[in-house]
Coordinates of C-alpha atoms and ligand atoms in Angstrom, one line a residue:
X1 CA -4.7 -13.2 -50.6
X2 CA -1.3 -15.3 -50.6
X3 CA -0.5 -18.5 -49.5
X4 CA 2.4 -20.6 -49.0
X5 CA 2.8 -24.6 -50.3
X6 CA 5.5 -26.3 -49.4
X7 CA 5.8 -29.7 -50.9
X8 CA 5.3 -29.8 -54.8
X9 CA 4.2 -33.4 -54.8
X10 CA 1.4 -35.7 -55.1
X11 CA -1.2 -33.5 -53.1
X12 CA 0.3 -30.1 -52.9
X13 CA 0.5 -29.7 -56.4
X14 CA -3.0 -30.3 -56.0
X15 CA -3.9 -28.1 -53.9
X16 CA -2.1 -25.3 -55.5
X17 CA -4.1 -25.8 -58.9
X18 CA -7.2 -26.1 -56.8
X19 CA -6.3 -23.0 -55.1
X20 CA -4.9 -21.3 -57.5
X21 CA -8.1 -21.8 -59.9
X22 CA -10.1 -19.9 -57.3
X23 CA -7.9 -17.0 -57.7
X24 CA -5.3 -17.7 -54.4
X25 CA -2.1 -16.1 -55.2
X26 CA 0.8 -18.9 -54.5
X27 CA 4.1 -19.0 -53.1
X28 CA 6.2 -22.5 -53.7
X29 CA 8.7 -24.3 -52.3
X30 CA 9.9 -27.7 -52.2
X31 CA 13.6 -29.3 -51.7
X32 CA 13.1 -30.1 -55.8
X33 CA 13.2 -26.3 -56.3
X34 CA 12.9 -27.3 -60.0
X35 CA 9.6 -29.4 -59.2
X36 CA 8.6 -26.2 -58.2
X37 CA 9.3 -23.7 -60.5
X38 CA 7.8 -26.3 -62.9
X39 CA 3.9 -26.2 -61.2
X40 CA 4.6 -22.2 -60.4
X41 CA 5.1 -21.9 -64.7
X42 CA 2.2 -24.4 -65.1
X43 CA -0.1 -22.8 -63.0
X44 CA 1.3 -19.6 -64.3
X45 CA -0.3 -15.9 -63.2
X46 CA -0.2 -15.8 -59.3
X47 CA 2.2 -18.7 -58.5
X48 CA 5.7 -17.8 -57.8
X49 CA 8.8 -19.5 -56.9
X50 CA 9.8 -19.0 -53.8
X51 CA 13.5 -18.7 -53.0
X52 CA 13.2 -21.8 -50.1
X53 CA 10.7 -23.1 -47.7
X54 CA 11.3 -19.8 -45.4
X55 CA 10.9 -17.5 -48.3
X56 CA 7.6 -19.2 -49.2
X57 CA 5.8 -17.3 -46.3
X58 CA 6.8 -13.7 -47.1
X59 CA 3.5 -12.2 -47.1
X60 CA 1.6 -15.4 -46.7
X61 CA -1.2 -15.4 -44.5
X62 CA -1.3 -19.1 -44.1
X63 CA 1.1 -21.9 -45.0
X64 CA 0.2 -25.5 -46.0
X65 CA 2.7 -28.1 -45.5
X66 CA 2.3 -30.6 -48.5
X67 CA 4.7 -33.4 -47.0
X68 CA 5.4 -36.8 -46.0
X69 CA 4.4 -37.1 -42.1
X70 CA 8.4 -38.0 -41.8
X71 CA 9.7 -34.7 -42.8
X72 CA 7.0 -32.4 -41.6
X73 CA 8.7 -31.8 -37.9
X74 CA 12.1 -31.2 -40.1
X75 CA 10.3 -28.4 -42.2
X76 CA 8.5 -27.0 -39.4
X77 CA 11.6 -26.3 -37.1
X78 CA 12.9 -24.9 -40.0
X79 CA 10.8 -22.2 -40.2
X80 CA 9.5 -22.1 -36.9
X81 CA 10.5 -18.3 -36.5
X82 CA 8.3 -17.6 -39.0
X83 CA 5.1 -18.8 -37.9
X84 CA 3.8 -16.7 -35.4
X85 CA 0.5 -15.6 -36.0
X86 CA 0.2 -17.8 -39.6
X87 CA -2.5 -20.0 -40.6
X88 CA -0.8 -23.5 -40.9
X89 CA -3.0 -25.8 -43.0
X90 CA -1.8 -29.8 -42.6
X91 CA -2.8 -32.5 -45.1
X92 CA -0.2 -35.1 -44.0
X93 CA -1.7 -38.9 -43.2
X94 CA 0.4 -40.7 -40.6
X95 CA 1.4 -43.4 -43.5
X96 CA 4.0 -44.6 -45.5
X97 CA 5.2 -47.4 -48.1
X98 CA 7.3 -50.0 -47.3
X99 CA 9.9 -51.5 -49.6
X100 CA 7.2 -53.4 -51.4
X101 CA 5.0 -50.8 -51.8
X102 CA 2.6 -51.6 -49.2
X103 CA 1.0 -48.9 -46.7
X104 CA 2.7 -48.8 -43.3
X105 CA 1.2 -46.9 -40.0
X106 CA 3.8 -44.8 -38.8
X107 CA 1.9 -43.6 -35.3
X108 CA 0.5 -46.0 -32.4
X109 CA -3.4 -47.0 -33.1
X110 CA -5.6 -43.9 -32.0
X111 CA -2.9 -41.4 -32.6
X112 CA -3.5 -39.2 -35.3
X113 CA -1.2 -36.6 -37.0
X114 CA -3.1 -33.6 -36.3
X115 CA -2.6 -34.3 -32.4
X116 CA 1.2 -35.0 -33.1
X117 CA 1.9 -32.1 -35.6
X118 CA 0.3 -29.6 -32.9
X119 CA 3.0 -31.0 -30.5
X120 CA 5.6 -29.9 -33.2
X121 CA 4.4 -26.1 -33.7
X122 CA 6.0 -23.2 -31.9
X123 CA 3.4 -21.4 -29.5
X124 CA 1.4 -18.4 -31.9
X125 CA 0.8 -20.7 -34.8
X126 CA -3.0 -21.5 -35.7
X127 CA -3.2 -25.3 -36.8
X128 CA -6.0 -26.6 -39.2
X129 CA -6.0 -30.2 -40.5
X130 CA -7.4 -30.0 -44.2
X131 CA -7.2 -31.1 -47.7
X132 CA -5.6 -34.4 -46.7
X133 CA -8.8 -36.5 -46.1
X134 CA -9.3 -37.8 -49.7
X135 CA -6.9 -38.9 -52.4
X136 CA -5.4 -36.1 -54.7
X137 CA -7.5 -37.6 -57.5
X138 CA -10.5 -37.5 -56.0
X139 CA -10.0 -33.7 -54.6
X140 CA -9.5 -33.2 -58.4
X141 CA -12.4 -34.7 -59.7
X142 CA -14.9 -33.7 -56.7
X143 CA -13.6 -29.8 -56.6
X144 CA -16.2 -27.4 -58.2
X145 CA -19.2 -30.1 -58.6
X146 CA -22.4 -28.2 -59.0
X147 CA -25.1 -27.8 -58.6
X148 CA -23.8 -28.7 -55.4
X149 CA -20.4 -28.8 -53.9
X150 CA -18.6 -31.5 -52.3
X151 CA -17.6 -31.0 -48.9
X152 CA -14.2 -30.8 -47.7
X153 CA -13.5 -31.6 -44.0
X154 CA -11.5 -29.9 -41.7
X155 CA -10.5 -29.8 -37.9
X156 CA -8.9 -27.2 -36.2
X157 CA -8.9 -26.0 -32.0
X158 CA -8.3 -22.1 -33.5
X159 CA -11.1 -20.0 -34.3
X160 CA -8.9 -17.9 -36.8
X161 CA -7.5 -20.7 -38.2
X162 CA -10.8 -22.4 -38.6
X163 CA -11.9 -19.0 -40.9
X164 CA -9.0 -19.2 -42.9
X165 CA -9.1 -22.8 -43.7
X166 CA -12.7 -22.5 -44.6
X167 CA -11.7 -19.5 -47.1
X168 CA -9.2 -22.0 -48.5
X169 CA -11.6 -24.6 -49.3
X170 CA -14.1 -22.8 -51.0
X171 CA -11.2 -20.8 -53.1
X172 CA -10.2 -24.6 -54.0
X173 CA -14.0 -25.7 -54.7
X174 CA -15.6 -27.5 -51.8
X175 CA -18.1 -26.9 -49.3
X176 CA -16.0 -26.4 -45.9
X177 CA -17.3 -29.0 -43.1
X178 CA -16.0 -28.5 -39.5
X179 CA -15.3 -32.2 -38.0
X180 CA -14.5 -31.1 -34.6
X181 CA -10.8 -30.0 -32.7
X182 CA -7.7 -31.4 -33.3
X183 CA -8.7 -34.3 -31.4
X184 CA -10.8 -35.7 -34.1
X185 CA -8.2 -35.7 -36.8
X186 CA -7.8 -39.1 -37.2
X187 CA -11.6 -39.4 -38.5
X188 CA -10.2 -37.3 -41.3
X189 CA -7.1 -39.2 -41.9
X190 CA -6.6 -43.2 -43.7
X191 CA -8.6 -45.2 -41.6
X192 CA -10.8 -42.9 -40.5
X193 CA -14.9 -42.7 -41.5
X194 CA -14.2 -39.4 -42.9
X195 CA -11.6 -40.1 -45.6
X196 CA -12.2 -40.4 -49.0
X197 CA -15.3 -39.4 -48.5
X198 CA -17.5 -37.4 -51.3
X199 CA -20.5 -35.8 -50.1
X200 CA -22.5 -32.7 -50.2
X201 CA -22.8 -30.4 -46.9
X202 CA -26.1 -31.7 -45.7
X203 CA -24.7 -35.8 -45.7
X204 CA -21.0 -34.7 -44.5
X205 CA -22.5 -33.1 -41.5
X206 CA -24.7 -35.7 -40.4
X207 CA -21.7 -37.9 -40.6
X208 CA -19.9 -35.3 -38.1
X209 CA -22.9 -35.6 -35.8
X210 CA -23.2 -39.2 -36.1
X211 CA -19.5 -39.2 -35.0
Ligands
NAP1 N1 -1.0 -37.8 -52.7 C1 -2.2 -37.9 -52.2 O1 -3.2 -38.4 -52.9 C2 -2.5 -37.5 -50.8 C3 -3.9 -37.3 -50.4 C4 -4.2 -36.9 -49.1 C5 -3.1 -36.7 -48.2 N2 -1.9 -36.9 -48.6 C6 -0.8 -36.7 -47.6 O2 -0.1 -35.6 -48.0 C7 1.3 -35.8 -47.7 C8 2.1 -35.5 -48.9 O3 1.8 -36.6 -49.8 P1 2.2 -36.5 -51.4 O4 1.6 -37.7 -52.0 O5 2.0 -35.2 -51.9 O6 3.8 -36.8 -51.2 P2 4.9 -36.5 -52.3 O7 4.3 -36.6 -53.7 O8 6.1 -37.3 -52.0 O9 5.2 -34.9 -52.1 C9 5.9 -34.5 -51.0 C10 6.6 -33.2 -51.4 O10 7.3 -32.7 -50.3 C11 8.6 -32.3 -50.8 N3 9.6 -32.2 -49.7 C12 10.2 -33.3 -49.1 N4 11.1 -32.8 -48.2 C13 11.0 -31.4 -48.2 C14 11.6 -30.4 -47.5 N5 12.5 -30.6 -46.5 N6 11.3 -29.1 -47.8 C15 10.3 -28.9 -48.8 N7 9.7 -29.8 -49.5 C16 10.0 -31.1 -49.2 C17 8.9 -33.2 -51.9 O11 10.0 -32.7 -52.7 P3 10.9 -33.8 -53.5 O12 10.0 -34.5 -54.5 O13 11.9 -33.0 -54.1 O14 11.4 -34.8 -52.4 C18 7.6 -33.3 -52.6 O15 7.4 -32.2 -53.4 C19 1.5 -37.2 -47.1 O16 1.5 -37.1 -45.7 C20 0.2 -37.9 -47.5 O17 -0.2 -38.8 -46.6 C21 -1.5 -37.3 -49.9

């Protein structure tokens, strides 16, 4: 199966090893086409290049946008035409740095960036919040624990979407763990009881339950 990353960085660079080491086949974009091509060479056999964020989803069943909550709406009107029907898979917290460094809210309290980014999508795409809820480092270090896996949480209002996102996690090592609609996304993102959060199945769904 194919999927599409766009955004290179910190996470999605992540993400594509992750899914890649499962087997995914990849296609990458990011506006640092270079920083692209360089994880598509890294991760060699099944990641390609794409030619820009549009050419990413040729093919791609599902697309995950591995950005900075301030340019996601930019990329996603961008390829807006192209996302009918497609899987879109969102890890973007609703956070920033400041010119100090320090972490800044960029939504209202009790907004979350899963119920903003569904606002932004064109009507026919299926929206799943995942593989934002812990820190790229951790997803590293907790992918493929056995005996048991980690779980990976995800929320998502589209039955379809929901089946491909839960494909996705297990291809990247983790034990998919529904956390509700699209409504409960902020208990996924910073600030939320459900971030950075590394559990096996049993504990992460009692801590869905326990809400
Ligand atoms: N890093 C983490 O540990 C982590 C964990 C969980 C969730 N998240 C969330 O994931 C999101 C991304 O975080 P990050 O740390 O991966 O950020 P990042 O390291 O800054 O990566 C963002 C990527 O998006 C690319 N990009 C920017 N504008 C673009 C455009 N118009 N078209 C295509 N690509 C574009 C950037 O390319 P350039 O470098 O060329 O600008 C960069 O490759 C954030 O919302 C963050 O809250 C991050």
């Amino acid at each position: 199966m194919t999927t599409a990353i766009i955004g290179t960085g910190g996470i999605g660079s992540a993400i594509a090893r992750g899914l890649a080491s499962g087997g995914e086949t990849l296609r990458l974009s990011s506006a640092d086409h270079e920083s692209a091509r360089k994880l598509a060479a890294e991760i060699g056999r099944g990641a390609v290049v794409a030619a820009g964020n549009r050419d990413a989803l040729r093919g791609a069943g599902a697309v995950v946008l591995a950005l900075r909550f301030g340019v996601v709406k930019s990329v996603i009107d961008e390829i807006a035409d192209t996302l009918t029907g497609k899987v879109v898979v969102v890890p973007s917290n609703p956070v920033g740095l400041d010119a100090q460094g320090n972490i800044t809210h960029l939504l209202p309290e009790g907004q979350s960036s899963g119920e903003v980014v569904a606002g932004w999508l064109p009507a026919g795409a299926r929206l799943a919040m995942a593989f934002g809820s812990m820190s790229a480092d951790l997803f590293k270090s907790a992918s493929n624990r056995s005996p048991q896996p980690a779980a990976l949480f995800y929320v998502t209002d589209d039955d379809r979407a929901g089946e491909e996102v839960e494909r996705l996690i297990r291809t990247a090592g983790f034990e998919p763990v529904k956390a509700g609609g699209i409504g409960q996304s902020g208990r996924l993102e910073v600030d939320g009881d459900l971030h950075d959060l590394v559990v096996g199945p049993a504990e992460a769904r009692s801590r869905v339950a326990r809400g």
